[in-house]
CSV table of C-alpha atoms in Angstrom, one decimal:
chain,number,residue,atom,x,y,z
A,1,UNK,CA,58.9,-224.4,-61.2
A,2,UNK,CA,60.2,-221.8,-63.6
A,3,UNK,CA,61.5,-222.5,-67.1
A,4,UNK,CA,64.9,-221.6,-66.0
A,5,UNK,CA,65.0,-224.1,-63.2
A,6,UNK,CA,63.7,-226.7,-65.5
A,7,UNK,CA,66.8,-225.9,-67.6
A,8,UNK,CA,69.0,-226.3,-64.7
A,9,UNK,CA,67.4,-229.5,-63.5
A,10,UNK,CA,67.7,-230.9,-67.0
A,11,UNK,CA,71.3,-230.0,-67.2
A,12,UNK,CA,72.2,-231.1,-63.7
A,13,UNK,CA,70.3,-234.4,-63.4
A,14,UNK,CA,69.6,-235.4,-66.9
A,15,UNK,CA,72.8,-234.8,-69.0
A,16,UNK,CA,74.8,-238.0,-69.5
A,17,UNK,CA,78.5,-237.9,-68.6
A,18,UNK,CA,79.5,-238.7,-72.2
A,19,UNK,CA,77.5,-235.6,-73.4
A,20,UNK,CA,79.8,-233.1,-71.8
A,21,UNK,CA,82.5,-231.8,-74.0
A,22,UNK,CA,85.7,-233.3,-74.1
A,23,UNK,CA,87.3,-229.8,-73.4
A,24,UNK,CA,85.2,-229.4,-70.4
A,25,UNK,CA,86.1,-232.8,-69.0
A,26,UNK,CA,89.8,-232.0,-69.4
A,27,UNK,CA,89.3,-228.6,-67.7
A,28,UNK,CA,87.6,-230.4,-64.9
A,29,UNK,CA,90.3,-232.9,-64.4
A,30,UNK,CA,92.9,-230.2,-64.2
A,31,UNK,CA,90.9,-228.1,-61.7
A,32,UNK,CA,90.3,-231.1,-59.6
A,33,UNK,CA,94.1,-231.8,-59.5
A,34,UNK,CA,94.9,-228.3,-58.9
A,35,UNK,CA,92.5,-228.0,-56.0
A,36,UNK,CA,93.7,-231.3,-54.5
A,37,UNK,CA,97.1,-229.9,-54.6
A,38,UNK,CA,96.2,-226.9,-52.5
A,39,UNK,CA,94.0,-229.1,-50.1
A,40,UNK,CA,97.3,-231.1,-49.4
A,41,UNK,CA,99.6,-228.1,-49.2
A,42,UNK,CA,97.3,-226.4,-46.7
A,43,UNK,CA,97.2,-229.5,-44.6
A,44,UNK,CA,100.0,-228.7,-42.1
A,45,UNK,CA,98.8,-225.0,-41.8
A,46,UNK,CA,97.1,-224.0,-38.4
A,47,UNK,CA,93.6,-223.2,-40.0
A,48,UNK,CA,93.4,-226.7,-41.7
A,49,UNK,CA,94.4,-228.3,-38.4
A,50,UNK,CA,91.6,-226.4,-36.6
A,51,UNK,CA,89.0,-227.0,-39.3
A,52,UNK,CA,89.6,-230.9,-39.1
A,53,UNK,CA,89.6,-230.9,-35.3
A,54,UNK,CA,86.4,-228.8,-35.3
A,55,UNK,CA,84.8,-231.0,-37.9
A,56,UNK,CA,85.5,-234.0,-35.4
A,57,UNK,CA,84.2,-232.1,-32.5
A,58,UNK,CA,81.1,-230.7,-34.1
A,59,UNK,CA,80.0,-232.6,-37.0
A,60,UNK,CA,80.2,-236.4,-35.8
A,61,UNK,CA,78.8,-239.4,-37.5
A,62,UNK,CA,75.0,-239.7,-36.8
A,63,UNK,CA,73.8,-241.7,-39.7
A,64,UNK,CA,76.5,-244.0,-41.0
A,65,UNK,CA,75.1,-243.7,-44.5
A,66,UNK,CA,75.7,-239.9,-44.5
A,67,UNK,CA,79.3,-240.1,-43.2
A,68,UNK,CA,82.7,-239.5,-44.9
A,69,UNK,CA,86.3,-239.4,-44.0
A,70,UNK,CA,88.1,-236.2,-43.9
A,71,UNK,CA,90.5,-235.7,-46.9
A,72,UNK,CA,94.0,-236.6,-46.1
A,73,UNK,CA,93.0,-237.1,-42.5
A,74,UNK,CA,91.1,-240.3,-42.4
A,75,UNK,CA,88.7,-239.6,-39.5
A,76,UNK,CA,85.1,-240.3,-40.3
A,77,UNK,CA,82.6,-237.4,-39.5
A,78,UNK,CA,79.3,-236.5,-41.2
A,79,UNK,CA,79.4,-235.8,-44.9
A,80,UNK,CA,78.7,-232.2,-44.3
A,81,UNK,CA,81.6,-232.0,-41.9
A,82,UNK,CA,84.1,-233.7,-44.1
A,83,UNK,CA,83.2,-231.2,-46.9
A,84,UNK,CA,83.5,-228.3,-44.4
A,85,UNK,CA,86.8,-229.4,-43.1
A,86,UNK,CA,88.5,-229.7,-46.6
A,87,UNK,CA,87.0,-226.6,-48.0
A,88,UNK,CA,88.0,-224.5,-45.0
A,89,UNK,CA,91.4,-226.0,-45.0
A,90,UNK,CA,91.8,-225.4,-48.9
A,91,UNK,CA,90.3,-221.8,-48.6
A,92,UNK,CA,93.0,-220.8,-46.2
A,93,UNK,CA,95.8,-221.4,-48.7
A,94,UNK,CA,94.9,-219.0,-51.3
A,95,UNK,CA,96.2,-220.9,-54.3
A,96,UNK,CA,93.0,-222.5,-55.6
A,97,UNK,CA,91.3,-221.7,-59.0
A,98,UNK,CA,88.8,-219.1,-59.6
A,99,UNK,CA,86.7,-217.5,-62.2
A,100,UNK,CA,86.8,-213.6,-62.9
A,101,UNK,CA,83.1,-212.8,-63.5
A,102,UNK,CA,82.1,-214.3,-60.1
A,103,UNK,CA,85.0,-212.4,-58.2
A,104,UNK,CA,85.5,-215.8,-56.3
A,105,UNK,CA,86.2,-219.5,-56.2
A,106,UNK,CA,84.2,-222.7,-57.2
A,107,UNK,CA,86.6,-225.6,-56.8
A,108,UNK,CA,87.3,-224.8,-53.2
A,109,UNK,CA,83.9,-226.1,-52.3
A,110,UNK,CA,82.9,-228.1,-55.2
A,111,UNK,CA,85.9,-230.6,-54.9
A,112,UNK,CA,85.7,-231.3,-51.3
A,113,UNK,CA,82.0,-231.9,-51.7
A,114,UNK,CA,82.6,-234.5,-54.3
A,115,UNK,CA,85.1,-236.3,-52.2
A,116,UNK,CA,82.7,-236.3,-49.3
A,117,UNK,CA,79.8,-237.3,-51.3
A,118,UNK,CA,81.5,-240.0,-52.9
A,119,UNK,CA,81.7,-241.9,-49.5
A,120,UNK,CA,77.9,-242.0,-49.3
A,121,UNK,CA,77.2,-243.6,-52.7
A,122,UNK,CA,78.3,-246.7,-54.6
A,123,UNK,CA,81.4,-246.5,-56.6
A,124,UNK,CA,80.9,-244.5,-60.0
A,125,UNK,CA,82.8,-244.1,-63.2
A,126,UNK,CA,85.6,-241.4,-63.7
A,127,UNK,CA,83.4,-239.9,-66.3
A,128,UNK,CA,80.6,-239.4,-64.0
A,129,UNK,CA,83.1,-237.8,-61.5
A,130,UNK,CA,84.2,-235.3,-64.1
A,131,UNK,CA,80.6,-234.7,-65.0
A,132,UNK,CA,79.8,-233.8,-61.4
A,133,UNK,CA,82.6,-231.5,-61.2
A,134,UNK,CA,81.4,-229.7,-64.4
A,135,UNK,CA,77.8,-229.5,-63.1
A,136,UNK,CA,79.3,-227.9,-59.8
A,137,UNK,CA,81.3,-225.3,-61.6
A,138,UNK,CA,78.6,-224.4,-64.1
A,139,UNK,CA,75.7,-223.8,-61.6
A,140,UNK,CA,77.9,-222.1,-58.8
A,141,UNK,CA,79.3,-219.8,-61.5
A,142,UNK,CA,76.2,-218.6,-62.7
A,143,UNK,CA,74.8,-218.4,-59.3
A,144,UNK,CA,77.7,-216.1,-58.2
A,145,UNK,CA,77.2,-213.9,-61.2
A,146,UNK,CA,73.4,-213.5,-60.5
A,147,UNK,CA,74.1,-212.7,-56.7
A,148,UNK,CA,76.7,-210.0,-57.6
A,149,UNK,CA,74.2,-208.6,-60.2
A,150,UNK,CA,71.2,-208.3,-57.8
A,151,UNK,CA,72.5,-207.4,-54.3
A,152,UNK,CA,74.4,-204.1,-53.3
A,153,UNK,CA,77.2,-205.8,-51.1
A,154,UNK,CA,80.2,-207.9,-52.4
A,155,UNK,CA,79.7,-211.3,-50.8
A,156,UNK,CA,82.3,-214.1,-50.4
A,157,UNK,CA,82.2,-217.3,-52.5
A,158,UNK,CA,80.5,-219.2,-49.8
A,159,UNK,CA,77.4,-217.4,-50.4
A,160,UNK,CA,76.9,-218.8,-53.9
A,161,UNK,CA,79.3,-221.8,-54.3
A,162,UNK,CA,76.8,-223.4,-51.9
A,163,UNK,CA,74.4,-224.0,-54.9
A,164,UNK,CA,77.1,-225.6,-56.9
A,165,UNK,CA,77.6,-228.0,-53.9
A,166,UNK,CA,73.8,-228.7,-54.0
A,167,UNK,CA,74.0,-229.6,-57.8
A,168,UNK,CA,76.9,-232.0,-57.2
A,169,UNK,CA,74.9,-233.6,-54.3
A,170,UNK,CA,71.7,-233.9,-56.2
A,171,UNK,CA,73.2,-235.5,-59.3
A,172,UNK,CA,75.5,-238.0,-57.2
A,173,UNK,CA,72.5,-239.0,-55.1
A,174,UNK,CA,69.9,-239.2,-57.7
A,175,UNK,CA,67.6,-236.4,-56.7
A,176,UNK,CA,64.4,-235.5,-58.4
A,177,UNK,CA,64.1,-232.1,-59.9
A,178,UNK,CA,61.9,-231.0,-57.1
A,179,UNK,CA,64.1,-232.2,-54.3
A,180,UNK,CA,67.0,-230.3,-55.9
A,181,UNK,CA,64.8,-227.1,-56.2
A,182,UNK,CA,64.0,-227.3,-52.6
A,183,UNK,CA,67.6,-227.9,-51.8
A,184,UNK,CA,68.7,-224.9,-54.0
A,185,UNK,CA,66.3,-222.8,-52.2
A,186,UNK,CA,67.6,-223.8,-48.7
A,187,UNK,CA,71.3,-223.3,-49.6
A,188,UNK,CA,70.8,-219.8,-51.1
A,189,UNK,CA,68.6,-218.6,-48.0
A,190,UNK,CA,71.4,-220.0,-45.5
A,191,UNK,CA,74.4,-219.4,-47.5
A,192,UNK,CA,77.0,-217.3,-45.8
A,193,UNK,CA,76.4,-213.8,-47.3
A,194,UNK,CA,79.5,-212.6,-45.6
A,195,UNK,CA,81.2,-209.4,-46.7
A,196,UNK,CA,84.3,-210.0,-48.7
A,197,UNK,CA,85.8,-206.5,-48.3
A,198,UNK,CA,85.5,-206.7,-44.5
A,199,UNK,CA,87.8,-209.8,-44.8
A,200,UNK,CA,90.2,-207.8,-47.3
A,201,UNK,CA,90.4,-205.0,-44.6
A,202,UNK,CA,91.1,-207.2,-41.8
A,203,UNK,CA,92.5,-210.6,-43.0
A,204,UNK,CA,91.8,-213.7,-40.9
A,205,UNK,CA,91.2,-217.3,-41.2
A,206,UNK,CA,87.4,-216.5,-42.5
A,207,UNK,CA,88.9,-216.0,-45.8
A,208,UNK,CA,86.3,-216.5,-48.6
A,209,UNK,CA,83.6,-218.3,-46.7
A,210,UNK,CA,83.9,-221.4,-48.8
A,211,UNK,CA,84.1,-223.8,-45.8
A,212,UNK,CA,80.6,-222.7,-44.7
A,213,UNK,CA,79.5,-222.8,-48.5
A,214,UNK,CA,80.2,-226.4,-48.6
A,215,UNK,CA,78.8,-227.2,-45.3
A,216,UNK,CA,75.5,-225.3,-46.1
A,217,UNK,CA,75.4,-226.9,-49.6
A,218,UNK,CA,75.6,-230.5,-48.4
A,219,UNK,CA,73.4,-229.7,-45.3
A,220,UNK,CA,70.7,-228.4,-47.5
A,221,UNK,CA,70.8,-231.3,-49.7
A,222,UNK,CA,70.3,-233.6,-46.9
A,223,UNK,CA,67.5,-231.5,-45.5
A,224,UNK,CA,65.8,-231.4,-48.8
A,225,UNK,CA,66.3,-235.4,-49.4
A,226,UNK,CA,64.4,-235.7,-46.0
A,227,UNK,CA,61.4,-233.3,-47.2
A,228,UNK,CA,62.4,-230.0,-45.8
A,229,UNK,CA,61.2,-227.2,-48.1
A,230,UNK,CA,62.9,-223.8,-49.0
A,231,UNK,CA,62.4,-223.1,-52.7
A,232,UNK,CA,62.8,-221.1,-54.8
A,233,UNK,CA,66.3,-220.0,-55.0
A,234,UNK,CA,65.9,-216.3,-56.4
A,235,UNK,CA,69.4,-216.2,-58.0
A,236,UNK,CA,68.1,-219.0,-60.3
A,237,UNK,CA,64.3,-218.4,-60.6
A,238,UNK,CA,63.9,-214.5,-60.4
A,239,UNK,CA,63.1,-213.0,-63.7
A,240,UNK,CA,65.9,-210.4,-63.7
A,241,UNK,CA,68.6,-213.3,-63.4
A,242,UNK,CA,67.3,-215.3,-66.2
A,243,UNK,CA,69.7,-213.9,-68.8
A,244,UNK,CA,72.7,-215.4,-66.8
A,245,UNK,CA,71.3,-218.9,-67.2
A,246,UNK,CA,70.5,-218.9,-70.9
A,247,UNK,CA,73.9,-220.0,-71.9
A,248,UNK,CA,73.8,-223.0,-69.7
A,249,UNK,CA,75.1,-226.0,-71.5
A,250,UNK,CA,76.4,-223.8,-74.4
A,251,UNK,CA,79.1,-221.7,-72.8
A,252,UNK,CA,81.4,-223.6,-70.7
A,253,UNK,CA,82.5,-221.7,-67.6
A,254,UNK,CA,84.5,-224.7,-66.7
A,255,UNK,CA,87.0,-223.9,-69.5
A,256,UNK,CA,87.4,-220.5,-68.3
A,257,UNK,CA,88.7,-220.8,-64.9
A,258,UNK,CA,92.1,-219.5,-63.8
A,259,UNK,CA,94.9,-221.2,-62.1
A,260,UNK,CA,97.0,-219.4,-59.6
A,261,UNK,CA,100.8,-219.5,-60.0
A,262,UNK,CA,101.1,-218.2,-56.5
A,263,UNK,CA,99.3,-218.8,-53.2
A,264,UNK,CA,98.3,-215.3,-53.0
A,265,UNK,CA,95.0,-213.4,-53.4
A,266,UNK,CA,94.4,-213.2,-57.1
A,267,UNK,CA,94.0,-209.4,-57.0
A,268,UNK,CA,97.7,-209.2,-56.3
A,269,UNK,CA,98.8,-211.4,-59.3
A,270,UNK,CA,98.9,-208.9,-62.0
A,271,UNK,CA,101.4,-206.6,-60.0
A,272,UNK,CA,103.4,-209.8,-59.1
A,273,UNK,CA,103.6,-210.7,-62.9
A,274,UNK,CA,104.4,-207.2,-64.0
A,275,UNK,CA,107.3,-207.2,-61.4
A,276,UNK,CA,108.7,-210.6,-62.3
A,277,UNK,CA,108.7,-209.8,-66.1
A,278,UNK,CA,110.6,-206.5,-65.5
A,279,UNK,CA,113.2,-208.2,-63.2
A,280,UNK,CA,113.6,-211.1,-65.7
A,281,UNK,CA,113.8,-208.9,-68.7
A,282,UNK,CA,116.4,-206.6,-67.1
A,283,UNK,CA,118.4,-209.2,-65.1
A,284,UNK,CA,117.5,-207.2,-61.9
A,285,UNK,CA,118.3,-208.3,-58.4
A,286,UNK,CA,116.8,-206.6,-55.3
A,287,UNK,CA,119.7,-204.5,-54.9
A,288,UNK,CA,119.2,-202.7,-58.1
A,289,UNK,CA,115.7,-201.3,-57.0
A,290,UNK,CA,115.3,-198.0,-55.3
A,291,UNK,CA,111.4,-197.9,-55.5
A,292,UNK,CA,108.5,-199.8,-57.1
A,293,UNK,CA,105.3,-198.0,-58.0
A,294,UNK,CA,102.2,-200.3,-58.5
A,295,UNK,CA,98.9,-199.0,-60.2
A,296,UNK,CA,96.1,-201.5,-59.9
A,297,UNK,CA,92.4,-201.6,-59.6
A,298,UNK,CA,90.6,-200.4,-56.5
A,299,UNK,CA,90.0,-203.7,-54.8
A,300,UNK,CA,93.7,-204.8,-55.3
A,301,UNK,CA,94.7,-201.3,-53.9
A,302,UNK,CA,92.8,-202.3,-50.7
A,303,UNK,CA,94.8,-205.3,-49.8
A,304,UNK,CA,96.8,-205.4,-46.7
A,305,UNK,CA,99.8,-203.0,-46.6
A,306,UNK,CA,103.1,-203.5,-44.7
A,307,UNK,CA,104.6,-206.7,-43.3
A,308,UNK,CA,102.1,-209.1,-42.2
A,309,UNK,CA,102.3,-211.0,-38.9
A,310,UNK,CA,100.3,-214.0,-39.8
A,311,UNK,CA,99.7,-216.1,-42.9
A,312,UNK,CA,96.2,-214.8,-43.6
A,313,UNK,CA,97.5,-211.1,-43.9
A,314,UNK,CA,100.4,-212.5,-45.9
A,315,UNK,CA,97.9,-213.9,-48.5
A,316,UNK,CA,95.9,-210.8,-48.7
A,317,UNK,CA,98.9,-208.5,-49.0
A,318,UNK,CA,100.0,-207.0,-52.4
A,319,UNK,CA,103.1,-205.3,-51.2
A,320,UNK,CA,104.3,-208.3,-49.4
A,321,UNK,CA,103.9,-210.6,-52.5
A,322,UNK,CA,105.4,-208.2,-54.8
A,323,UNK,CA,108.4,-207.8,-52.2
A,324,UNK,CA,108.8,-211.6,-51.9
A,325,UNK,CA,109.1,-212.0,-55.7
A,326,UNK,CA,111.6,-209.3,-55.8
A,327,UNK,CA,113.6,-210.8,-53.0
A,328,UNK,CA,113.5,-214.5,-53.8
A,329,UNK,CA,112.1,-214.8,-57.4
A,330,UNK,CA,109.3,-217.3,-56.1
A,331,UNK,CA,106.2,-217.2,-53.7
A,332,UNK,CA,105.7,-220.6,-52.1
A,333,UNK,CA,104.1,-221.8,-48.8
A,334,UNK,CA,107.3,-221.2,-47.2
A,335,UNK,CA,107.0,-217.4,-48.2
A,336,UNK,CA,103.7,-217.0,-46.3
A,337,UNK,CA,104.2,-219.1,-43.2
A,338,UNK,CA,106.7,-219.3,-40.4
A,339,UNK,CA,110.1,-217.5,-40.9
A,340,UNK,CA,108.8,-216.2,-44.1
A,341,UNK,CA,106.7,-213.7,-42.3
A,342,UNK,CA,109.7,-212.1,-40.7
A,343,UNK,CA,112.1,-212.0,-43.6
A,344,UNK,CA,114.2,-208.9,-43.1
A,345,UNK,CA,115.1,-209.0,-46.9
A,346,UNK,CA,111.3,-208.9,-47.8
A,347,UNK,CA,110.6,-206.2,-45.2
A,348,UNK,CA,113.3,-204.1,-46.7
A,349,UNK,CA,111.7,-204.4,-50.1
A,350,UNK,CA,108.3,-203.7,-48.7
A,351,UNK,CA,109.4,-200.3,-47.8
A,352,UNK,CA,110.1,-199.5,-51.2
A,353,UNK,CA,106.7,-200.3,-52.7
A,354,UNK,CA,103.8,-197.8,-53.2
A,355,UNK,CA,100.4,-198.7,-54.3
A,356,UNK,CA,97.7,-196.6,-55.9
A,357,UNK,CA,94.3,-197.1,-57.8
A,358,UNK,CA,94.3,-196.4,-61.5
A,359,UNK,CA,90.8,-195.8,-63.0
A,360,UNK,CA,91.4,-197.8,-66.1
A,361,UNK,CA,92.3,-200.8,-64.3
A,362,UNK,CA,89.2,-200.4,-62.0
A,363,UNK,CA,87.1,-200.1,-64.8
A,364,UNK,CA,88.0,-203.5,-66.3
A,365,UNK,CA,87.4,-205.3,-62.9
A,366,UNK,CA,85.9,-207.9,-62.4
A,367,UNK,CA,86.2,-209.3,-66.1
A,368,UNK,CA,90.0,-208.6,-65.9
A,369,UNK,CA,92.8,-208.3,-63.3
A,370,UNK,CA,95.2,-205.7,-64.8
A,371,UNK,CA,98.0,-203.7,-63.2
A,372,UNK,CA,101.1,-201.8,-64.1
A,373,UNK,CA,104.4,-201.3,-62.4
A,374,UNK,CA,107.0,-198.7,-62.5
A,375,UNK,CA,110.6,-199.6,-61.0
A,376,UNK,CA,113.0,-196.9,-60.2
A,377,UNK,CA,116.6,-198.3,-60.3
A,378,UNK,CA,119.3,-197.0,-58.0
A,379,UNK,CA,121.1,-195.6,-61.0
A,380,UNK,CA,118.0,-193.5,-61.6
A,381,UNK,CA,116.5,-195.1,-64.7
A,382,UNK,CA,112.8,-196.0,-64.6
A,383,UNK,CA,111.5,-199.2,-66.1
A,384,UNK,CA,107.7,-199.4,-67.1
A,385,UNK,CA,105.8,-202.6,-67.4
A,386,UNK,CA,102.7,-201.2,-69.3
A,387,UNK,CA,99.4,-202.9,-68.5
A,388,UNK,CA,99.7,-206.5,-67.6
A,389,UNK,CA,97.1,-209.1,-66.9
A,390,UNK,CA,97.5,-211.8,-64.3
A,391,UNK,CA,98.8,-215.1,-65.6
A,392,UNK,CA,96.8,-218.5,-65.3
A,393,UNK,CA,93.7,-217.6,-66.9
A,394,UNK,CA,92.1,-217.6,-70.4
A,395,UNK,CA,94.3,-214.4,-71.3
A,396,UNK,CA,97.5,-216.2,-70.4
A,397,UNK,CA,96.8,-219.7,-69.5
A,398,UNK,CA,99.0,-222.3,-67.7
A,399,UNK,CA,99.4,-225.5,-69.7
A,400,UNK,CA,98.9,-228.9,-68.4
A,401,UNK,CA,102.5,-229.5,-67.6
A,402,UNK,CA,102.6,-226.4,-65.6
A,403,UNK,CA,99.3,-227.3,-63.6
A,404,UNK,CA,101.0,-230.7,-62.8
A,405,UNK,CA,104.3,-229.1,-61.8
A,406,UNK,CA,102.3,-226.9,-59.4
A,407,UNK,CA,100.4,-229.9,-57.9
A,408,UNK,CA,103.6,-231.7,-57.4
A,409,UNK,CA,105.2,-228.6,-55.7
A,410,UNK,CA,102.4,-228.3,-53.3
A,411,UNK,CA,101.7,-232.0,-52.6
A,412,UNK,CA,105.0,-233.7,-52.4
A,413,UNK,CA,106.3,-232.2,-49.1
A,414,UNK,CA,103.2,-233.7,-47.2
A,415,UNK,CA,102.7,-236.9,-49.2
A,416,UNK,CA,105.9,-237.7,-50.7
A,417,UNK,CA,106.7,-237.8,-54.5
A,418,UNK,CA,105.3,-241.4,-54.8
A,419,UNK,CA,101.8,-240.8,-53.4
A,420,UNK,CA,101.5,-237.3,-55.2
A,421,UNK,CA,102.3,-238.8,-58.4
A,422,UNK,CA,100.0,-241.6,-58.1
A,423,UNK,CA,97.1,-239.1,-57.3
A,424,UNK,CA,98.2,-237.1,-60.3
A,425,UNK,CA,97.8,-240.1,-62.6
A,426,UNK,CA,94.5,-241.1,-61.0
A,427,UNK,CA,92.9,-237.6,-61.5
A,428,UNK,CA,94.2,-237.5,-65.1
A,429,UNK,CA,93.1,-240.9,-65.9
A,430,UNK,CA,89.6,-240.4,-64.7
A,431,UNK,CA,88.4,-239.8,-68.4
A,432,UNK,CA,89.9,-243.1,-69.4
A,433,UNK,CA,87.4,-245.8,-70.4
A,434,UNK,CA,86.8,-248.2,-67.4
A,435,UNK,CA,88.2,-245.8,-64.7
A,436,UNK,CA,86.4,-245.4,-61.4
A,437,UNK,CA,86.3,-242.8,-58.8
A,438,UNK,CA,87.7,-245.5,-56.4
A,439,UNK,CA,90.9,-245.4,-58.3
A,440,UNK,CA,91.4,-241.9,-56.8
A,441,UNK,CA,89.4,-242.5,-53.6
A,442,UNK,CA,92.1,-245.1,-52.5
A,443,UNK,CA,94.5,-242.5,-52.5
A,444,UNK,CA,93.0,-239.3,-50.8
A,445,UNK,CA,91.5,-240.3,-47.6
A,446,UNK,CA,94.4,-241.7,-45.6
A,447,UNK,CA,96.3,-239.3,-43.4
A,448,UNK,CA,99.1,-237.3,-45.1
A,449,UNK,CA,101.7,-239.2,-43.1
A,450,UNK,CA,100.8,-242.5,-44.6
A,451,UNK,CA,102.8,-242.4,-47.9
């Protein structure tokens, strides 16, 4: 066992819940709330329904002690199947949090894993629930950075957030360091090293691979618990990645996640925000705009062009997102599903948008997400946004009230205001003395139509 892995094991298994900083615990509660909002909001969507049906068909209950109810569905399947269903569902509404240096997402796998694993252990404190969330984020984030730094291809989040899921499972189920080491190796080996830019070029329900990340992470933990071997995980134990783990327990990635204001790929957000700001500052309507030029980083410029014909393409389309903001002043679930995909006003604005790569924006990716927008008005004037960074991250954070408002917007249509508010209160109350995870658990497994 390397010194780096021993550090990871001590952090994951040995650190008491009260020893995590209050700022990290507060961030964990907000990311838990934000992720659950997207899980709820994505429930009626086709991908979510398919994921839940597939979990019931493929990952049924074998060992009752390793079973769990699917979030906001209630059917009992294997613990890995429950995490898979919720993570896949969440992944298909691109409004969940992320972390710039990883070029991907953590909570989308870690939060479903927490909820599924909670069904396999005795009730635990709210503080311990937040500690498990923090552990998952801190391990997954560094695994992602290590992977990106050591391989030539750009892999989806499932390739590395599986290791964060293992960390959550190891802590919650009381693993030894050696059991966790074997589970990490299994998860890294079998993690879905799917190619992100392939999905960007042809958007589908595959999205960011996080459903399989959750499935692999929990499956790996179960295998290791039963004695299966697979160590080492080289994204933790290889000598060349050691620098990425040296700040574990000192720098809190948990506190540097971004929250998405819109259910759209983060790569489009800077362009959306730049357009939004120009329209608000100049009191513009769509009729005032003759053309929009977006300059952005290379990966953003590769997003889907034109009018999408399904929700996956809509969520991975920069022109469509910008046009929706121009046309309606907001981007919600209704914008990327159903009639929103054939909105003639949005289509007319899409035709006025051009997108190009700007080298200065590409040079700052992935640590930053910048774009600039030039709007030509029908009277011939040209308005320039200057360089704008996407809102919601450390550069321009959303405050607690905004995160709560976002949660209620996504959760209320499916759950009703009363149940949504109760979930919000339970999540934010996890840090209170005497709180238990079951205070939240009582609200999150029953089907959405049971308000």
